[in-house]
Amino acid sequence: MIRVATAFSGGLAAPEFALKYSGIEHEIVFACEWDKYARKQYLQFHGKPTTFYEDIKNLCAKCYYALIDLFVFGSPCQNLSLAGNQKGLEG
């Protein structure tokens, strides 16, 4: 089983879906998403991870040393997201 952590997880959480649909057995050790609507959507799609951070600033990476196998994150999509400033690729 792969132990996974994600940051800037978003509502869809593409890495979690990729693992699920690839049939790869995994456990979500933690996810991190600040937007309350994206967190709600995440929970509907993927259930509750062991820990769900609301702010990346509260995440202590050293606490997870040797507890995760894969850490996946993307840059915040503030210009592309409805929750962001919606400037698109021009932002």
PDB file of N, CA and C in Angstrom:
ATOM      1  N   MET A   1       0.847  -1.175   0.000  1.00  0.00           N
ATOM      2  CA  MET A   1       0.000   0.000   0.000  1.00  0.00           C
ATOM      3  C   MET A   1       0.893   1.239   0.000  1.00  0.00           C
ATOM      4  N   ILE A   2       0.529   2.226  -0.843  1.00  0.00           N
ATOM      5  CA  ILE A   2       1.266   3.477  -0.914  1.00  0.00           C
ATOM      6  C   ILE A   2       0.630   4.480   0.044  1.00  0.00           C
ATOM      7  N   ARG A   3       1.465   5.109   0.837  1.00  0.00           N
ATOM      8  CA  ARG A   3       0.992   6.159   1.749  1.00  0.00           C
ATOM      9  C   ARG A   3       1.216   7.504   1.060  1.00  0.00           C
ATOM     10  N   VAL A   4       0.120   8.245   0.862  1.00  0.00           N
ATOM     11  CA  VAL A   4       0.132   9.440   0.031  1.00  0.00           C
ATOM     12  C   VAL A   4      -0.235  10.677   0.839  1.00  0.00           C
ATOM     13  N   ALA A   5       0.370  11.795   0.475  1.00  0.00           N
ATOM     14  CA  ALA A   5       0.020  13.092   1.045  1.00  0.00           C
ATOM     15  C   ALA A   5      -0.121  14.074  -0.107  1.00  0.00           C
ATOM     16  N   THR A   6      -1.095  14.988   0.004  1.00  0.00           N
ATOM     17  CA  THR A   6      -1.266  16.003  -1.030  1.00  0.00           C
ATOM     18  C   THR A   6      -1.411  17.377  -0.398  1.00  0.00           C
ATOM     19  N   ALA A   7      -0.906  18.376  -1.102  1.00  0.00           N
ATOM     20  CA  ALA A   7      -1.067  19.771  -0.692  1.00  0.00           C
ATOM     21  C   ALA A   7      -1.687  20.534  -1.855  1.00  0.00           C
ATOM     22  N   PHE A   8      -2.396  21.606  -1.543  1.00  0.00           N
ATOM     23  CA  PHE A   8      -3.181  22.326  -2.537  1.00  0.00           C
ATOM     24  C   PHE A   8      -4.062  21.311  -3.256  1.00  0.00           C
ATOM     25  N   SER A   9      -4.749  20.507  -2.463  1.00  0.00           N
ATOM     26  CA  SER A   9      -5.439  19.314  -2.938  1.00  0.00           C
ATOM     27  C   SER A   9      -6.610  19.610  -3.858  1.00  0.00           C
ATOM     28  N   GLY A  10      -7.264  20.747  -3.677  1.00  0.00           N
ATOM     29  CA  GLY A  10      -8.399  21.073  -4.531  1.00  0.00           C
ATOM     30  C   GLY A  10      -9.587  20.182  -4.267  1.00  0.00           C
ATOM     31  N   GLY A  11     -10.663  20.440  -4.968  1.00  0.00           N
ATOM     32  CA  GLY A  11     -11.872  19.660  -4.777  1.00  0.00           C
ATOM     33  C   GLY A  11     -11.836  18.323  -5.490  1.00  0.00           C
ATOM     34  N   LEU A  12     -11.280  18.299  -6.691  1.00  0.00           N
ATOM     35  CA  LEU A  12     -11.231  17.051  -7.446  1.00  0.00           C
ATOM     36  C   LEU A  12     -10.136  16.125  -6.972  1.00  0.00           C
ATOM     37  N   ALA A  13      -9.002  16.694  -6.620  1.00  0.00           N
ATOM     38  CA  ALA A  13      -7.859  15.907  -6.158  1.00  0.00           C
ATOM     39  C   ALA A  13      -7.471  14.858  -7.191  1.00  0.00           C
ATOM     40  N   ALA A  14      -6.945  15.318  -8.307  1.00  0.00           N
ATOM     41  CA  ALA A  14      -6.585  14.445  -9.429  1.00  0.00           C
ATOM     42  C   ALA A  14      -5.648  13.299  -9.051  1.00  0.00           C
ATOM     43  N   PRO A  15      -4.624  13.513  -8.206  1.00  0.00           N
ATOM     44  CA  PRO A  15      -3.765  12.376  -7.856  1.00  0.00           C
ATOM     45  C   PRO A  15      -4.527  11.247  -7.159  1.00  0.00           C
ATOM     46  N   GLU A  16      -5.450  11.608  -6.295  1.00  0.00           N
ATOM     47  CA  GLU A  16      -6.245  10.581  -5.607  1.00  0.00           C
ATOM     48  C   GLU A  16      -7.101   9.798  -6.614  1.00  0.00           C
ATOM     49  N   PHE A  17      -7.712  10.509  -7.549  1.00  0.00           N
ATOM     50  CA  PHE A  17      -8.500   9.826  -8.582  1.00  0.00           C
ATOM     51  C   PHE A  17      -7.622   8.936  -9.450  1.00  0.00           C
ATOM     52  N   ALA A  18      -6.434   9.406  -9.802  1.00  0.00           N
ATOM     53  CA  ALA A  18      -5.520   8.610 -10.633  1.00  0.00           C
ATOM     54  C   ALA A  18      -5.151   7.309  -9.932  1.00  0.00           C
ATOM     55  N   LEU A  19      -4.851   7.385  -8.651  1.00  0.00           N
ATOM     56  CA  LEU A  19      -4.522   6.173  -7.905  1.00  0.00           C
ATOM     57  C   LEU A  19      -5.718   5.226  -7.833  1.00  0.00           C
ATOM     58  N   LYS A  20      -6.878   5.797  -7.559  1.00  0.00           N
ATOM     59  CA  LYS A  20      -8.094   4.994  -7.438  1.00  0.00           C
ATOM     60  C   LYS A  20      -8.414   4.273  -8.740  1.00  0.00           C
ATOM     61  N   TYR A  21      -8.419   5.022  -9.842  1.00  0.00           N
ATOM     62  CA  TYR A  21      -8.803   4.424 -11.121  1.00  0.00           C
ATOM     63  C   TYR A  21      -7.712   3.551 -11.730  1.00  0.00           C
ATOM     64  N   SER A  22      -6.493   3.683 -11.232  1.00  0.00           N
ATOM     65  CA  SER A  22      -5.418   2.801 -11.670  1.00  0.00           C
ATOM     66  C   SER A  22      -5.392   1.514 -10.856  1.00  0.00           C
ATOM     67  N   GLY A  23      -6.244   1.451  -9.833  1.00  0.00           N
ATOM     68  CA  GLY A  23      -6.311   0.260  -8.998  1.00  0.00           C
ATOM     69  C   GLY A  23      -5.140   0.137  -8.039  1.00  0.00           C
ATOM     70  N   ILE A  24      -4.492   1.252  -7.737  1.00  0.00           N
ATOM     71  CA  ILE A  24      -3.341   1.233  -6.830  1.00  0.00           C
ATOM     72  C   ILE A  24      -3.842   1.427  -5.400  1.00  0.00           C
ATOM     73  N   GLU A  25      -3.568   0.454  -4.582  1.00  0.00           N
ATOM     74  CA  GLU A  25      -3.995   0.525  -3.185  1.00  0.00           C
ATOM     75  C   GLU A  25      -3.208   1.631  -2.485  1.00  0.00           C
ATOM     76  N   HIS A  26      -3.933   2.522  -1.807  1.00  0.00           N
ATOM     77  CA  HIS A  26      -3.280   3.657  -1.181  1.00  0.00           C
ATOM     78  C   HIS A  26      -4.053   4.135   0.040  1.00  0.00           C
ATOM     79  N   GLU A  27      -3.338   4.870   0.862  1.00  0.00           N
ATOM     80  CA  GLU A  27      -3.923   5.518   2.037  1.00  0.00           C
ATOM     81  C   GLU A  27      -3.548   6.987   1.952  1.00  0.00           C
ATOM     82  N   ILE A  28      -4.523   7.875   2.142  1.00  0.00           N
ATOM     83  CA  ILE A  28      -4.235   9.307   2.166  1.00  0.00           C
ATOM     84  C   ILE A  28      -3.875   9.683   3.605  1.00  0.00           C
ATOM     85  N   VAL A  29      -2.613   9.938   3.827  1.00  0.00           N
ATOM     86  CA  VAL A  29      -2.132  10.296   5.163  1.00  0.00           C
ATOM     87  C   VAL A  29      -2.575  11.709   5.515  1.00  0.00           C
ATOM     88  N   PHE A  30      -2.390  12.634   4.576  1.00  0.00           N
ATOM     89  CA  PHE A  30      -2.945  13.971   4.778  1.00  0.00           C
ATOM     90  C   PHE A  30      -3.221  14.638   3.449  1.00  0.00           C
ATOM     91  N   ALA A  31      -4.147  15.575   3.510  1.00  0.00           N
ATOM     92  CA  ALA A  31      -4.446  16.469   2.397  1.00  0.00           C
ATOM     93  C   ALA A  31      -4.460  17.872   2.971  1.00  0.00           C
ATOM     94  N   CYS A  32      -4.333  18.854   2.090  1.00  0.00           N
ATOM     95  CA  CYS A  32      -4.299  20.243   2.550  1.00  0.00           C
ATOM     96  C   CYS A  32      -5.008  21.120   1.524  1.00  0.00           C
ATOM     97  N   GLU A  33      -6.029  21.811   1.968  1.00  0.00           N
ATOM     98  CA  GLU A  33      -6.791  22.709   1.088  1.00  0.00           C
ATOM     99  C   GLU A  33      -7.419  23.804   1.930  1.00  0.00           C
ATOM    100  N   TRP A  34      -7.222  25.056   1.544  1.00  0.00           N
ATOM    101  CA  TRP A  34      -7.733  26.174   2.351  1.00  0.00           C
ATOM    102  C   TRP A  34      -9.169  26.539   2.014  1.00  0.00           C
ATOM    103  N   ASP A  35      -9.592  26.322   0.775  1.00  0.00           N
ATOM    104  CA  ASP A  35     -10.934  26.732   0.366  1.00  0.00           C
ATOM    105  C   ASP A  35     -11.991  25.780   0.931  1.00  0.00           C
ATOM    106  N   LYS A  36     -12.956  26.330   1.665  1.00  0.00           N
ATOM    107  CA  LYS A  36     -13.941  25.482   2.348  1.00  0.00           C
ATOM    108  C   LYS A  36     -14.810  24.699   1.367  1.00  0.00           C
ATOM    109  N   TYR A  37     -15.085  25.245   0.205  1.00  0.00           N
ATOM    110  CA  TYR A  37     -15.905  24.531  -0.782  1.00  0.00           C
ATOM    111  C   TYR A  37     -15.114  23.397  -1.433  1.00  0.00           C
ATOM    112  N   ALA A  38     -13.852  23.648  -1.694  1.00  0.00           N
ATOM    113  CA  ALA A  38     -12.998  22.592  -2.248  1.00  0.00           C
ATOM    114  C   ALA A  38     -12.805  21.467  -1.229  1.00  0.00           C
ATOM    115  N   ARG A  39     -12.654  21.826   0.064  1.00  0.00           N
ATOM    116  CA  ARG A  39     -12.540  20.786   1.108  1.00  0.00           C
ATOM    117  C   ARG A  39     -13.796  19.925   1.147  1.00  0.00           C
ATOM    118  N   LYS A  40     -14.956  20.577   1.068  1.00  0.00           N
ATOM    119  CA  LYS A  40     -16.225  19.840   1.103  1.00  0.00           C
ATOM    120  C   LYS A  40     -16.327  18.880  -0.084  1.00  0.00           C
ATOM    121  N   GLN A  41     -15.948  19.363  -1.258  1.00  0.00           N
ATOM    122  CA  GLN A  41     -15.994  18.513  -2.443  1.00  0.00           C
ATOM    123  C   GLN A  41     -15.000  17.363  -2.328  1.00  0.00           C
ATOM    124  N   TYR A  42     -13.805  17.652  -1.813  1.00  0.00           N
ATOM    125  CA  TYR A  42     -12.792  16.615  -1.610  1.00  0.00           C
ATOM    126  C   TYR A  42     -13.356  15.495  -0.744  1.00  0.00           C
ATOM    127  N   LEU A  43     -13.970  15.868   0.366  1.00  0.00           N
ATOM    128  CA  LEU A  43     -14.516  14.876   1.290  1.00  0.00           C
ATOM    129  C   LEU A  43     -15.616  14.043   0.648  1.00  0.00           C
ATOM    130  N   GLN A  44     -16.417  14.648  -0.224  1.00  0.00           N
ATOM    131  CA  GLN A  44     -17.462  13.897  -0.919  1.00  0.00           C
ATOM    132  C   GLN A  44     -16.866  12.862  -1.860  1.00  0.00           C
ATOM    133  N   PHE A  45     -15.794  13.234  -2.548  1.00  0.00           N
ATOM    134  CA  PHE A  45     -15.172  12.332  -3.523  1.00  0.00           C
ATOM    135  C   PHE A  45     -14.272  11.281  -2.892  1.00  0.00           C
ATOM    136  N   HIS A  46     -13.538  11.649  -1.844  1.00  0.00           N
ATOM    137  CA  HIS A  46     -12.460  10.791  -1.355  1.00  0.00           C
ATOM    138  C   HIS A  46     -12.578  10.375   0.100  1.00  0.00           C
ATOM    139  N   GLY A  47     -13.561  10.861   0.813  1.00  0.00           N
ATOM    140  CA  GLY A  47     -13.645  10.551   2.229  1.00  0.00           C
ATOM    141  C   GLY A  47     -12.613  11.355   3.001  1.00  0.00           C
ATOM    142  N   LYS A  48     -12.583  11.148   4.289  1.00  0.00           N
ATOM    143  CA  LYS A  48     -11.694  11.946   5.137  1.00  0.00           C
ATOM    144  C   LYS A  48     -10.315  11.301   5.231  1.00  0.00           C
ATOM    145  N   PRO A  49      -9.271  12.070   4.891  1.00  0.00           N
ATOM    146  CA  PRO A  49      -7.920  11.540   5.101  1.00  0.00           C
ATOM    147  C   PRO A  49      -7.614  11.489   6.601  1.00  0.00           C
ATOM    148  N   THR A  50      -6.538  10.860   6.956  1.00  0.00           N
ATOM    149  CA  THR A  50      -6.153  10.789   8.363  1.00  0.00           C
ATOM    150  C   THR A  50      -6.085  12.190   8.970  1.00  0.00           C
ATOM    151  N   THR A  51      -5.491  13.126   8.242  1.00  0.00           N
ATOM    152  CA  THR A  51      -5.407  14.525   8.675  1.00  0.00           C
ATOM    153  C   THR A  51      -5.738  15.410   7.483  1.00  0.00           C
ATOM    154  N   PHE A  52      -6.521  16.451   7.720  1.00  0.00           N
ATOM    155  CA  PHE A  52      -6.879  17.387   6.652  1.00  0.00           C
ATOM    156  C   PHE A  52      -6.513  18.793   7.125  1.00  0.00           C
ATOM    157  N   TYR A  53      -5.435  19.319   6.577  1.00  0.00           N
ATOM    158  CA  TYR A  53      -4.986  20.664   6.933  1.00  0.00           C
ATOM    159  C   TYR A  53      -5.773  21.694   6.136  1.00  0.00           C
ATOM    160  N   GLU A  54      -6.105  22.793   6.782  1.00  0.00           N
ATOM    161  CA  GLU A  54      -6.789  23.880   6.100  1.00  0.00           C
ATOM    162  C   GLU A  54      -5.802  24.939   5.615  1.00  0.00           C
ATOM    163  N   ASP A  55      -4.587  24.923   6.115  1.00  0.00           N
ATOM    164  CA  ASP A  55      -3.600  25.931   5.735  1.00  0.00           C
ATOM    165  C   ASP A  55      -2.226  25.275   5.683  1.00  0.00           C
ATOM    166  N   ILE A  56      -1.546  25.447   4.581  1.00  0.00           N
ATOM    167  CA  ILE A  56      -0.228  24.837   4.398  1.00  0.00           C
ATOM    168  C   ILE A  56       0.765  25.325   5.460  1.00  0.00           C
ATOM    169  N   LYS A  57       0.529  26.506   6.005  1.00  0.00           N
ATOM    170  CA  LYS A  57       1.421  27.041   7.037  1.00  0.00           C
ATOM    171  C   LYS A  57       1.357  26.235   8.332  1.00  0.00           C
ATOM    172  N   ASN A  58       0.296  25.450   8.514  1.00  0.00           N
ATOM    173  CA  ASN A  58       0.155  24.630   9.722  1.00  0.00           C
ATOM    174  C   ASN A  58       0.723  23.217   9.557  1.00  0.00           C
ATOM    175  N   LEU A  59       1.255  22.938   8.394  1.00  0.00           N
ATOM    176  CA  LEU A  59       1.779  21.609   8.099  1.00  0.00           C
ATOM    177  C   LEU A  59       3.231  21.502   8.542  1.00  0.00           C
ATOM    178  N   CYS A  60       3.520  20.541   9.392  1.00  0.00           N
ATOM    179  CA  CYS A  60       4.888  20.288   9.848  1.00  0.00           C
ATOM    180  C   CYS A  60       5.428  19.093   9.063  1.00  0.00           C
ATOM    181  N   ALA A  61       6.188  19.373   8.011  1.00  0.00           N
ATOM    182  CA  ALA A  61       6.676  18.310   7.131  1.00  0.00           C
ATOM    183  C   ALA A  61       7.550  17.299   7.874  1.00  0.00           C
ATOM    184  N   LYS A  62       8.337  17.760   8.832  1.00  0.00           N
ATOM    185  CA  LYS A  62       9.224  16.856   9.574  1.00  0.00           C
ATOM    186  C   LYS A  62       8.439  15.782  10.326  1.00  0.00           C
ATOM    187  N   CYS A  63       7.207  16.109  10.697  1.00  0.00           N
ATOM    188  CA  CYS A  63       6.374  15.142  11.417  1.00  0.00           C
ATOM    189  C   CYS A  63       6.030  13.917  10.570  1.00  0.00           C
ATOM    190  N   TYR A  64       6.156  14.062   9.256  1.00  0.00           N
ATOM    191  CA  TYR A  64       5.755  12.980   8.353  1.00  0.00           C
ATOM    192  C   TYR A  64       6.937  12.239   7.745  1.00  0.00           C
ATOM    193  N   TYR A  65       8.133  12.547   8.206  1.00  0.00           N
ATOM    194  CA  TYR A  65       9.312  11.863   7.699  1.00  0.00           C
ATOM    195  C   TYR A  65       9.145  10.356   7.873  1.00  0.00           C
ATOM    196  N   ALA A  66       9.316   9.621   6.815  1.00  0.00           N
ATOM    197  CA  ALA A  66       9.206   8.157   6.792  1.00  0.00           C
ATOM    198  C   ALA A  66       7.772   7.650   6.983  1.00  0.00           C
ATOM    199  N   LEU A  67       6.780   8.542   6.990  1.00  0.00           N
ATOM    200  CA  LEU A  67       5.390   8.107   7.130  1.00  0.00           C
ATOM    201  C   LEU A  67       4.616   8.161   5.815  1.00  0.00           C
ATOM    202  N   ILE A  68       5.217   8.783   4.800  1.00  0.00           N
ATOM    203  CA  ILE A  68       4.559   8.847   3.492  1.00  0.00           C
ATOM    204  C   ILE A  68       5.525   8.358   2.415  1.00  0.00           C
ATOM    205  N   ASP A  69       4.957   7.792   1.363  1.00  0.00           N
ATOM    206  CA  ASP A  69       5.754   7.308   0.236  1.00  0.00           C
ATOM    207  C   ASP A  69       5.714   8.271  -0.944  1.00  0.00           C
ATOM    208  N   LEU A  70       4.619   9.023  -1.043  1.00  0.00           N
ATOM    209  CA  LEU A  70       4.424   9.909  -2.190  1.00  0.00           C
ATOM    210  C   LEU A  70       3.791  11.205  -1.713  1.00  0.00           C
ATOM    211  N   PHE A  71       4.448  12.322  -2.038  1.00  0.00           N
ATOM    212  CA  PHE A  71       3.911  13.640  -1.712  1.00  0.00           C
ATOM    213  C   PHE A  71       3.665  14.361  -3.027  1.00  0.00           C
ATOM    214  N   VAL A  72       2.414  14.701  -3.271  1.00  0.00           N
ATOM    215  CA  VAL A  72       2.018  15.323  -4.531  1.00  0.00           C
ATOM    216  C   VAL A  72       1.413  16.687  -4.234  1.00  0.00           C
ATOM    217  N   PHE A  73       1.823  17.670  -5.011  1.00  0.00           N
ATOM    218  CA  PHE A  73       1.229  18.994  -4.850  1.00  0.00           C
ATOM    219  C   PHE A  73       1.318  19.747  -6.168  1.00  0.00           C
ATOM    220  N   GLY A  74       0.490  20.715  -6.291  1.00  0.00           N
ATOM    221  CA  GLY A  74       0.523  21.597  -7.446  1.00  0.00           C
ATOM    222  C   GLY A  74       0.498  23.018  -6.948  1.00  0.00           C
ATOM    223  N   SER A  75       0.788  23.918  -7.839  1.00  0.00           N
ATOM    224  CA  SER A  75       0.729  25.311  -7.415  1.00  0.00           C
ATOM    225  C   SER A  75      -0.729  25.705  -7.227  1.00  0.00           C
ATOM    226  N   PRO A  76      -0.998  26.596  -6.309  1.00  0.00           N
ATOM    227  CA  PRO A  76      -2.377  27.053  -6.121  1.00  0.00           C
ATOM    228  C   PRO A  76      -2.908  27.649  -7.424  1.00  0.00           C
ATOM    229  N   CYS A  77      -4.134  27.351  -7.761  1.00  0.00           N
ATOM    230  CA  CYS A  77      -4.702  27.792  -9.041  1.00  0.00           C
ATOM    231  C   CYS A  77      -5.532  29.062  -8.861  1.00  0.00           C
ATOM    232  N   GLN A  78      -4.963  30.033  -8.192  1.00  0.00           N
ATOM    233  CA  GLN A  78      -5.712  31.236  -7.848  1.00  0.00           C
ATOM    234  C   GLN A  78      -6.228  31.996  -9.061  1.00  0.00           C
ATOM    235  N   ASN A  79      -5.475  32.047 -10.137  1.00  0.00           N
ATOM    236  CA  ASN A  79      -5.940  32.767 -11.315  1.00  0.00           C
ATOM    237  C   ASN A  79      -6.940  31.966 -12.138  1.00  0.00           C
ATOM    238  N   LEU A  80      -6.955  30.653 -11.982  1.00  0.00           N
ATOM    239  CA  LEU A  80      -7.847  29.815 -12.778  1.00  0.00           C
ATOM    240  C   LEU A  80      -9.081  29.375 -12.010  1.00  0.00           C
ATOM    241  N   SER A  81      -9.032  29.442 -10.715  1.00  0.00           N
ATOM    242  CA  SER A  81     -10.094  28.928  -9.873  1.00  0.00           C
ATOM    243  C   SER A  81     -11.216  29.925  -9.668  1.00  0.00           C
ATOM    244  N   LEU A  82     -12.426  29.413  -9.540  1.00  0.00           N
ATOM    245  CA  LEU A  82     -13.555  30.283  -9.176  1.00  0.00           C
ATOM    246  C   LEU A  82     -13.348  30.881  -7.794  1.00  0.00           C
ATOM    247  N   ALA A  83     -12.590  30.200  -6.951  1.00  0.00           N
ATOM    248  CA  ALA A  83     -12.330  30.701  -5.605  1.00  0.00           C
ATOM    249  C   ALA A  83     -11.232  31.765  -5.612  1.00  0.00           C
ATOM    250  N   GLY A  84     -10.518  31.882  -6.726  1.00  0.00           N
ATOM    251  CA  GLY A  84      -9.412  32.828  -6.811  1.00  0.00           C
ATOM    252  C   GLY A  84      -9.837  34.146  -7.439  1.00  0.00           C
ATOM    253  N   ASN A  85      -8.857  34.815  -8.041  1.00  0.00           N
ATOM    254  CA  ASN A  85      -9.153  36.130  -8.601  1.00  0.00           C
ATOM    255  C   ASN A  85      -9.591  36.087 -10.064  1.00  0.00           C
ATOM    256  N   GLN A  86      -9.692  34.908 -10.649  1.00  0.00           N
ATOM    257  CA  GLN A  86     -10.305  34.645 -11.959  1.00  0.00           C
ATOM    258  C   GLN A  86      -9.735  35.463 -13.100  1.00  0.00           C
ATOM    259  N   LYS A  87      -8.412  35.631 -13.136  1.00  0.00           N
ATOM    260  CA  LYS A  87      -7.764  36.350 -14.237  1.00  0.00           C
ATOM    261  C   LYS A  87      -7.323  35.414 -15.343  1.00  0.00           C
ATOM    262  N   GLY A  88      -7.530  34.118 -15.154  1.00  0.00           N
ATOM    263  CA  GLY A  88      -7.164  33.154 -16.192  1.00  0.00           C
ATOM    264  C   GLY A  88      -5.673  33.121 -16.449  1.00  0.00           C
ATOM    265  N   LEU A  89      -5.303  32.723 -17.660  1.00  0.00           N
ATOM    266  CA  LEU A  89      -3.899  32.606 -18.005  1.00  0.00           C
ATOM    267  C   LEU A  89      -3.221  33.970 -18.104  1.00  0.00           C
ATOM    268  N   GLU A  90      -3.982  35.022 -18.188  1.00  0.00           N
ATOM    269  CA  GLU A  90      -3.427  36.380 -18.224  1.00  0.00           C
ATOM    270  C   GLU A  90      -2.960  36.836 -16.847  1.00  0.00           C
ATOM    271  N   GLY A  91      -3.388  36.158 -15.814  1.00  0.00           N
ATOM    272  CA  GLY A  91      -3.014  36.540 -14.447  1.00  0.00           C
ATOM    273  C   GLY A  91      -1.664  36.101 -14.152  1.00  0.00           C
TER     274      GLY A  91
END
